[in-house]
CSV table of C-alpha atoms in Angstrom, one decimal:
chain,number,residue,atom,x,y,z
J,19,MET,CA,-21.6,4.6,-19.2
J,20,THR,CA,-18.1,5.1,-20.7
J,21,LYS,CA,-15.1,2.9,-20.2
J,22,PRO,CA,-12.3,4.3,-18.1
J,23,ALA,CA,-9.1,5.2,-20.0
J,24,PRO,CA,-6.5,2.4,-20.0
J,25,LYS,CA,-3.6,3.0,-17.5
J,26,ARG,CA,-0.3,3.8,-19.1
J,27,HIS,CA,2.8,1.9,-18.4
J,28,LEU,CA,5.6,3.8,-16.7
J,29,PRO,CA,9.1,3.1,-17.9
J,30,THR,CA,10.3,2.9,-14.3
J,31,SER,CA,7.7,0.4,-13.3
J,32,PRO,CA,9.0,-3.0,-11.9
J,33,PHE,CA,6.1,-4.7,-13.7
J,34,LYS,CA,6.1,-5.7,-17.4
J,35,ALA,CA,3.9,-3.8,-19.8
J,36,PRO,CA,0.7,-5.6,-20.8
J,37,VAL,CA,0.9,-7.3,-24.2
J,38,ALA,CA,-1.8,-6.5,-26.7
J,39,ALA,CA,-3.5,-9.6,-28.0
J,40,ALA,CA,-2.9,-10.2,-31.7
J,41,SER,CA,-6.1,-9.9,-33.8
J,42,LYS,CA,-7.2,-13.1,-35.6
J,43,ARG,CA,-7.0,-13.1,-39.4
J,44,PHE,CA,-8.9,-15.5,-41.6
J,45,ALA,CA,-8.5,-16.2,-45.4
J,46,LEU,CA,-11.1,-17.1,-48.0
J,47,GLY,CA,-11.8,-20.8,-48.1
J,48,GLU,CA,-10.1,-21.4,-44.7
J,49,GLN,CA,-11.7,-24.1,-42.5
J,50,VAL,CA,-12.7,-22.9,-39.0
J,51,THR,CA,-14.6,-24.1,-36.0
J,52,HIS,CA,-17.1,-22.0,-33.9
J,53,ASP,CA,-18.1,-22.8,-30.3
J,54,VAL,CA,-21.8,-22.5,-31.1
J,55,TYR,CA,-22.1,-23.4,-34.9
J,56,GLY,CA,-19.4,-26.0,-35.3
J,57,LEU,CA,-17.3,-26.6,-38.4
J,58,GLY,CA,-17.4,-24.2,-41.2
J,59,ARG,CA,-15.6,-22.6,-44.1
J,60,VAL,CA,-14.9,-18.8,-44.6
J,61,VAL,CA,-16.9,-17.6,-47.6
J,62,SER,CA,-16.1,-13.8,-47.5
J,63,ILE,CA,-14.3,-11.3,-45.4
J,64,GLU,CA,-15.0,-7.7,-44.5
J,65,ASP,CA,-11.5,-6.7,-43.4
J,66,GLY,CA,-11.3,-6.1,-39.7
J,67,ILE,CA,-15.1,-6.1,-39.3
J,68,ALA,CA,-16.6,-9.5,-39.9
J,69,ALA,CA,-16.4,-12.8,-41.8
J,70,LEU,CA,-19.2,-14.7,-43.5
J,71,VAL,CA,-18.8,-18.4,-42.7
J,72,ASP,CA,-20.8,-21.3,-44.2
J,73,PHE,CA,-21.6,-23.9,-41.5
J,74,GLY,CA,-23.4,-26.2,-43.9
J,75,SER,CA,-26.9,-25.7,-42.8
J,76,VAL,CA,-26.6,-21.9,-42.3
J,77,GLN,CA,-24.3,-19.0,-43.3
J,78,MET,CA,-23.4,-16.7,-40.4
J,79,ARG,CA,-21.7,-13.3,-40.3
J,80,VAL,CA,-19.3,-13.6,-37.4
J,81,LEU,CA,-18.1,-10.2,-36.1
J,82,SER,CA,-14.5,-9.4,-35.1
J,83,PRO,CA,-12.7,-10.1,-32.7
J,84,TYR,CA,-13.8,-13.7,-33.4
J,85,ALA,CA,-13.7,-14.7,-29.8
J,86,LYS,CA,-15.6,-18.0,-30.4
J,87,MET,CA,-14.0,-18.9,-33.7
J,88,THR,CA,-10.6,-20.6,-34.4
J,89,LYS,CA,-8.7,-21.8,-37.4
J,90,LEU,CA,-8.2,-25.5,-38.1
Protein backbone atom coordinates (compact mmCIF):
# COMPACT_ATOMS: atom_id res chain seq x y z
CA MET A 1 0.00 0.00 0.00
CA THR A 2 1.41 3.39 -0.96
CA LYS A 3 0.94 6.72 0.75
CA PRO A 4 -1.16 9.30 -1.10
CA ALA A 5 0.71 12.31 -2.44
CA PRO A 6 0.63 15.33 -0.12
CA LYS A 7 -1.84 18.02 -1.12
CA ARG A 8 -0.23 21.17 -2.43
CA HIS A 9 -1.03 24.56 -0.97
CA LEU A 10 -2.67 26.98 -3.39
CA PRO A 11 -1.57 30.63 -3.14
CA THR A 12 -5.20 31.79 -3.23
CA SER A 13 -6.21 29.55 -0.30
CA PRO A 14 -7.58 31.34 2.79
CA PHE A 15 -5.80 28.77 4.97
CA LYS A 16 -2.17 28.95 6.02
CA ALA A 17 0.31 26.57 4.45
CA PRO A 18 1.30 23.66 6.72
CA VAL A 19 4.62 24.16 8.47
CA ALA A 20 7.16 21.36 8.09
CA ALA A 21 8.50 20.16 11.43
CA ALA A 22 12.17 20.88 11.99
CA SER A 23 14.26 17.74 12.24
CA LYS A 24 16.02 17.14 15.54
CA ARG A 25 19.81 17.27 15.54
CA PHE A 26 22.02 15.85 18.25
CA ALA A 27 25.73 16.39 18.95
CA LEU A 28 28.34 13.96 20.28
CA GLY A 29 28.39 13.87 24.07
CA GLU A 30 25.01 15.55 24.37
CA GLN A 31 22.77 14.35 27.20
CA VAL A 32 19.33 13.13 26.11
CA THR A 33 16.25 11.46 27.54
CA HIS A 34 14.25 8.70 25.87
CA ASP A 35 10.64 7.77 26.70
CA VAL A 36 11.52 4.06 27.03
CA TYR A 37 15.23 3.89 28.00
CA GLY A 38 15.57 7.01 30.19
CA LEU A 39 18.67 9.21 30.49
CA GLY A 40 21.57 8.72 28.11
CA ARG A 41 24.48 10.31 26.30
CA VAL A 42 25.02 10.41 22.52
CA VAL A 43 28.05 8.28 21.60
CA SER A 44 28.00 8.49 17.79
CA ILE A 45 25.86 9.91 15.01
CA GLU A 46 24.99 8.64 11.53
CA ASP A 47 23.94 11.94 9.96
CA GLY A 48 20.19 11.97 9.31
CA ILE A 49 19.85 8.21 9.91
CA ALA A 50 20.44 7.26 13.54
CA ALA A 51 22.23 8.06 16.78
CA LEU A 52 24.00 5.58 19.06
CA VAL A 53 23.10 6.45 22.66
CA ASP A 54 24.62 5.02 25.85
CA PHE A 55 21.88 4.60 28.47
CA GLY A 56 24.24 3.19 31.12
CA SER A 57 23.19 -0.45 31.07
CA VAL A 58 22.71 -0.66 27.30
CA GLN A 59 23.71 1.15 24.11
CA MET A 60 20.86 1.62 21.65
CA ARG A 61 20.79 2.82 18.05
CA VAL A 62 17.88 5.27 17.91
CA LEU A 63 16.60 5.88 14.39
CA SER A 64 15.66 9.27 12.96
CA PRO A 65 13.24 11.18 13.34
CA TYR A 66 13.90 10.60 17.09
CA ALA A 67 10.22 10.84 18.07
CA LYS A 68 10.76 9.54 21.61
CA MET A 69 14.10 11.28 22.32
CA THR A 70 14.69 14.86 23.47
CA LYS A 71 17.71 16.98 24.43
CA LEU A 72 18.33 17.97 28.03
